mmCIF file of C-alpha atoms in Angstrom:
data_model
loop_
_atom_site.group_PDB
_atom_site.id
_atom_site.type_symbol
_atom_site.label_atom_id
_atom_site.label_comp_id
_atom_site.label_asym_id
_atom_site.label_seq_id
_atom_site.Cartn_x
_atom_site.Cartn_y
_atom_site.Cartn_z
ATOM 1 C CA MET A 1 31.097 -42.541 31.931
ATOM 2 C CA ASN A 2 34.796 -42.045 32.797
ATOM 3 C CA LYS A 3 34.549 -44.559 35.858
ATOM 4 C CA LYS A 4 32.875 -47.198 33.409
ATOM 5 C CA LYS A 5 35.771 -46.657 30.961
ATOM 6 C CA GLU A 6 38.327 -47.044 33.674
ATOM 7 C CA LYS A 7 36.734 -50.278 34.805
ATOM 8 C CA SER A 8 36.683 -51.561 31.365
ATOM 9 C CA HIS A 9 40.386 -50.674 31.004
ATOM 10 C CA GLU A 10 41.245 -52.476 34.179
ATOM 11 C CA LEU A 11 39.434 -55.560 32.969
ATOM 12 C CA LEU A 12 41.296 -55.482 29.729
ATOM 13 C CA ILE A 13 44.650 -55.230 31.435
ATOM 14 C CA LEU A 14 43.761 -58.219 33.708
ATOM 15 C CA LEU A 15 42.742 -60.353 30.546
ATOM 16 C CA TYR A 16 45.983 -59.391 28.830
ATOM 17 C CA LEU A 17 47.880 -60.413 31.958
ATOM 18 C CA VAL A 18 46.167 -63.795 32.276
ATOM 19 C CA LEU A 19 46.386 -64.256 28.457
ATOM 20 C CA LYS A 20 50.036 -63.685 28.418
ATOM 21 C CA ILE A 21 50.865 -65.881 31.454
ATOM 22 C CA THR A 22 48.478 -68.886 30.424
ATOM 23 C CA THR A 23 50.144 -68.498 26.947
ATOM 24 C CA LEU A 24 53.815 -68.524 27.834
ATOM 25 C CA THR A 25 53.748 -70.771 30.870
ATOM 26 C CA ILE A 26 54.254 -74.451 30.022
ATOM 27 C CA GLY A 27 53.786 -77.054 32.587
ATOM 28 C CA GLY A 28 50.282 -76.649 34.180
ATOM 29 C CA GLY A 29 47.995 -75.040 36.573
ATOM 30 C CA LEU A 30 50.455 -74.680 39.606
ATOM 31 C CA LEU A 31 53.056 -73.083 37.376
ATOM 32 C CA ILE A 32 50.374 -70.708 35.986
ATOM 33 C CA ILE A 33 49.082 -69.845 39.665
ATOM 34 C CA SER A 34 52.674 -69.141 40.618
ATOM 35 C CA GLU A 35 53.081 -66.634 37.761
ATOM 36 C CA LEU A 36 49.822 -65.006 38.421
ATOM 37 C CA LYS A 37 50.874 -64.699 42.111
ATOM 38 C CA LYS A 38 54.096 -62.819 40.957
ATOM 39 C CA THR A 39 51.921 -60.499 38.812
ATOM 40 C CA ILE A 40 48.733 -59.830 40.725
ATOM 41 C CA VAL A 41 50.112 -59.766 44.086
ATOM 42 C CA SER A 42 53.741 -58.609 43.858
ATOM 43 C CA LYS A 43 53.744 -56.425 40.791
ATOM 44 C CA LYS A 44 50.320 -55.027 40.271
ATOM 45 C CA LYS A 45 49.140 -55.473 44.011
ATOM 46 C CA LEU A 46 45.521 -56.108 42.901
ATOM 47 C CA ILE A 47 44.920 -58.324 45.823
ATOM 48 C CA SER A 48 46.821 -59.270 49.152
ATOM 49 C CA ASP A 49 48.877 -62.249 49.712
ATOM 50 C CA LYS A 50 46.322 -63.456 52.116
ATOM 51 C CA GLU A 51 43.409 -62.932 49.748
ATOM 52 C CA PHE A 52 45.496 -64.721 47.080
ATOM 53 C CA ASN A 53 46.178 -67.690 49.429
ATOM 54 C CA GLU A 54 42.434 -67.894 50.438
ATOM 55 C CA ILE A 55 41.322 -67.841 46.721
ATOM 56 C CA LEU A 56 43.967 -70.682 45.931
ATOM 57 C CA ALA A 57 42.780 -72.737 48.856
ATOM 58 C CA THR A 58 39.260 -72.415 47.553
ATOM 59 C CA SER A 59 40.114 -73.288 44.001
ATOM 60 C CA ASN A 60 41.827 -76.342 45.167
ATOM 61 C CA VAL A 61 38.753 -77.587 46.877
ATOM 62 C CA ILE A 62 36.404 -77.010 44.070
ATOM 63 C CA PRO A 63 36.169 -79.885 41.620
ATOM 64 C CA GLY A 64 37.907 -79.055 38.268
ATOM 65 C CA VAL A 65 41.113 -77.752 36.997
ATOM 66 C CA THR A 66 42.748 -75.699 39.701
ATOM 67 C CA ALA A 67 44.165 -72.989 37.323
ATOM 68 C CA VAL A 68 40.713 -72.602 35.695
ATOM 69 C CA ASN A 69 38.755 -72.391 39.100
ATOM 70 C CA PHE A 70 41.614 -69.928 40.199
ATOM 71 C CA ALA A 71 40.992 -67.760 37.108
ATOM 72 C CA PHE A 72 37.195 -67.791 37.752
ATOM 73 C CA LEU A 73 37.501 -66.780 41.402
ATOM 74 C CA ILE A 74 40.138 -64.064 40.865
ATOM 75 C CA GLY A 75 37.846 -62.791 38.084
ATOM 76 C CA LYS A 76 34.786 -62.709 40.337
ATOM 77 C CA LYS A 77 36.627 -61.187 43.298
ATOM 78 C CA LEU A 78 38.156 -58.360 41.040
ATOM 79 C CA LYS A 79 35.655 -57.621 38.256
ATOM 80 C CA GLY A 80 32.249 -59.467 39.262
ATOM 81 C CA PHE A 81 30.643 -62.281 37.363
ATOM 82 C CA LYS A 82 31.431 -60.821 33.916
ATOM 83 C CA GLY A 83 35.193 -60.802 34.969
ATOM 84 C CA ALA A 84 34.964 -64.366 36.239
ATOM 85 C CA ILE A 85 33.566 -65.578 32.775
ATOM 86 C CA LEU A 86 36.014 -63.662 30.710
ATOM 87 C CA LEU A 87 39.014 -64.626 32.816
ATOM 88 C CA THR A 88 38.121 -68.232 32.705
ATOM 89 C CA ILE A 89 37.782 -68.249 28.891
ATOM 90 C CA THR A 90 41.073 -66.174 28.552
ATOM 91 C CA SER A 91 42.689 -68.736 30.786
ATOM 92 C CA ILE A 92 41.878 -71.944 28.853
ATOM 93 C CA LEU A 93 42.212 -70.356 25.346
ATOM 94 C CA PRO A 94 45.854 -70.536 24.907
ATOM 95 C CA SER A 95 45.930 -74.350 26.082
ATOM 96 C CA ILE A 96 43.299 -75.182 23.499
ATOM 97 C CA VAL A 97 44.989 -73.412 20.745
ATOM 98 C CA ILE A 98 48.523 -74.906 21.559
ATOM 99 C CA ILE A 99 47.230 -78.352 22.028
ATOM 100 C CA THR A 100 45.370 -78.329 18.839
ATOM 101 C CA ILE A 101 48.300 -76.859 16.929
ATOM 102 C CA ILE A 102 50.768 -79.736 18.771
ATOM 103 C CA THR A 103 48.293 -82.490 18.021
ATOM 104 C CA LEU A 104 48.044 -81.339 14.357
ATOM 105 C CA TYR A 105 51.779 -81.110 13.917
ATOM 106 C CA ALA A 106 52.611 -84.429 15.705
ATOM 107 C CA ASN A 107 49.991 -86.393 13.497
ATOM 108 C CA LEU A 108 51.928 -84.751 10.469
ATOM 109 C CA ASN A 109 55.491 -85.199 11.495
ATOM 110 C CA SER A 110 56.102 -86.850 14.749
ATOM 111 C CA ASN A 111 59.736 -88.013 13.869
ATOM 112 C CA ASN A 112 60.755 -84.183 13.575
ATOM 113 C CA ILE A 113 63.963 -83.930 15.787
ATOM 114 C CA TYR A 114 63.092 -80.152 16.619
ATOM 115 C CA PHE A 115 59.659 -81.126 17.771
ATOM 116 C CA GLN A 116 61.139 -83.975 19.859
ATOM 117 C CA LYS A 117 63.685 -81.436 21.528
ATOM 118 C CA PHE A 118 60.850 -78.862 22.067
ATOM 119 C CA LEU A 119 58.784 -81.479 24.119
ATOM 120 C CA LYS A 120 61.927 -82.671 26.092
ATOM 121 C CA GLY A 121 62.887 -79.033 26.747
ATOM 122 C CA SER A 122 59.112 -78.435 27.852
ATOM 123 C CA LYS A 123 59.496 -81.164 30.273
ATOM 124 C CA ILE A 124 62.894 -79.888 31.634
ATOM 125 C CA SER A 125 61.464 -76.336 32.096
ATOM 126 C CA SER A 126 58.306 -77.526 33.704
ATOM 127 C CA ALA A 127 60.296 -79.514 36.213
ATOM 128 C CA ILE A 128 62.636 -76.668 37.165
ATOM 129 C CA ILE A 129 59.628 -74.363 37.514
ATOM 130 C CA MET A 130 57.875 -76.823 39.644
ATOM 131 C CA SER A 131 60.892 -77.430 41.905
ATOM 132 C CA MET A 132 61.036 -73.636 42.359
ATOM 133 C CA LEU A 133 57.280 -73.517 43.298
ATOM 134 C CA ILE A 134 57.702 -76.403 45.731
ATOM 135 C CA VAL A 135 60.801 -74.415 47.330
ATOM 136 C CA GLU A 136 58.571 -71.236 47.488
ATOM 137 C CA PHE A 137 55.622 -73.039 49.197
ATOM 138 C CA SER A 138 57.761 -75.096 51.435
ATOM 139 C CA LYS A 139 59.751 -72.110 52.900
ATOM 140 C CA LYS A 140 56.496 -71.148 54.872
ATOM 141 C CA MET A 141 56.310 -74.819 56.156
ATOM 142 C CA LEU A 142 59.946 -74.641 56.906
ATOM 143 C CA LYS A 143 59.697 -71.534 58.996
ATOM 144 C CA LYS A 144 56.994 -73.084 61.134
ATOM 145 C CA SER A 145 58.392 -76.652 61.597
ATOM 146 C CA ILE A 146 61.245 -78.350 60.357
ATOM 147 C CA LYS A 147 59.871 -81.741 61.337
ATOM 148 C CA LYS A 148 56.687 -81.190 59.325
ATOM 149 C CA TRP A 149 58.921 -80.330 56.264
ATOM 150 C CA ILE A 150 61.123 -83.376 56.699
ATOM 151 C CA THR A 151 57.914 -85.713 57.386
ATOM 152 C CA CYS A 152 56.374 -84.325 54.056
ATOM 153 C CA LEU A 153 59.595 -85.089 52.155
ATOM 154 C CA LEU A 154 60.036 -88.590 53.513
ATOM 155 C CA VAL A 155 56.356 -89.336 52.906
ATOM 156 C CA THR A 156 56.701 -88.122 49.288
ATOM 157 C CA TYR A 157 59.670 -90.203 48.673
ATOM 158 C CA VAL A 158 58.120 -93.336 50.109
ATOM 159 C CA LEU A 159 54.944 -92.788 48.022
ATOM 160 C CA TYR A 160 57.209 -92.301 45.088
ATOM 161 C CA LYS A 161 59.574 -95.421 45.646
ATOM 162 C CA PHE A 162 56.600 -97.742 46.370
ATOM 163 C CA ASN A 163 54.321 -96.439 43.523
ATOM 164 C CA ILE A 164 51.416 -95.910 45.486
ATOM 165 C CA ASP A 165 48.125 -95.059 43.690
ATOM 166 C CA LEU A 166 46.917 -91.559 44.230
ATOM 167 C CA LEU A 167 43.487 -92.807 45.468
ATOM 168 C CA TYR A 168 45.031 -94.639 48.504
ATOM 169 C CA ILE A 169 47.169 -91.510 49.118
ATOM 170 C CA LEU A 170 44.033 -89.228 49.234
ATOM 171 C CA LEU A 171 42.005 -91.724 51.327
ATOM 172 C CA MET A 172 44.827 -91.819 53.793
ATOM 173 C CA CYS A 173 44.931 -88.090 53.956
ATOM 174 C CA LEU A 174 41.309 -87.878 54.324
ATOM 175 C CA LEU A 175 41.311 -90.419 57.191
ATOM 176 C CA ILE A 176 44.196 -88.619 58.877
ATOM 177 C CA CYS A 177 42.393 -85.148 58.620
ATOM 178 C CA PHE A 178 39.167 -86.518 59.983
ATOM 179 C CA ALA A 179 41.112 -88.229 62.977
ATOM 180 C CA LYS A 180 42.821 -85.026 63.719
ATOM 181 C CA TYR A 181 39.567 -82.969 63.516
ATOM 182 C CA THR A 182 37.648 -85.385 65.658
ATOM 183 C CA VAL A 183 40.366 -85.625 68.519
ATOM 184 C CA LYS A 184 40.750 -81.866 68.340
ATOM 185 C CA LYS A 185 36.909 -81.302 68.700
ATOM 186 C CA ARG A 186 36.662 -83.836 71.470
ATOM 187 C CA PHE A 187 39.401 -82.721 73.558
ATOM 188 C CA SER A 188 39.082 -78.809 73.116
#
């Protein structure tokens, strides 16, 4: 009985953490995942950094919203199927509520200067947090190879400058990965 109560308590703490992070993080899935990493890996030490990265890689491959996939996989890893379902619901609930409130308010009073400033501030804070996230992820790449980091930076700039459609970028990456895989398999 005591063990069941303890597991229930752990699940409630996990639900609270995800609810808090998804409610207070404005800017999308990657920002939410970054905050979850700080909490779940660094502060609470519920999983290792390696496990976190494996779950993140898997959630990026699965079709759908990365943060929702991630919440599902973390919930499944830590608390089974029940945890997966509850964490998924907990991760999308704040977004649904906030979007509903903003939509209702925007329809009623879209010329309100405070509302416009809130949206502008949200964009700025999201850009700053996204930049911090990019720096955090690129530190690992920079340690391995500065050439790869500079190449990635230049490719990103060129794609931005020439306004190339995302579909073409994905197809190009798919072809490059396929070519690398084929060459590696043939010559190893």
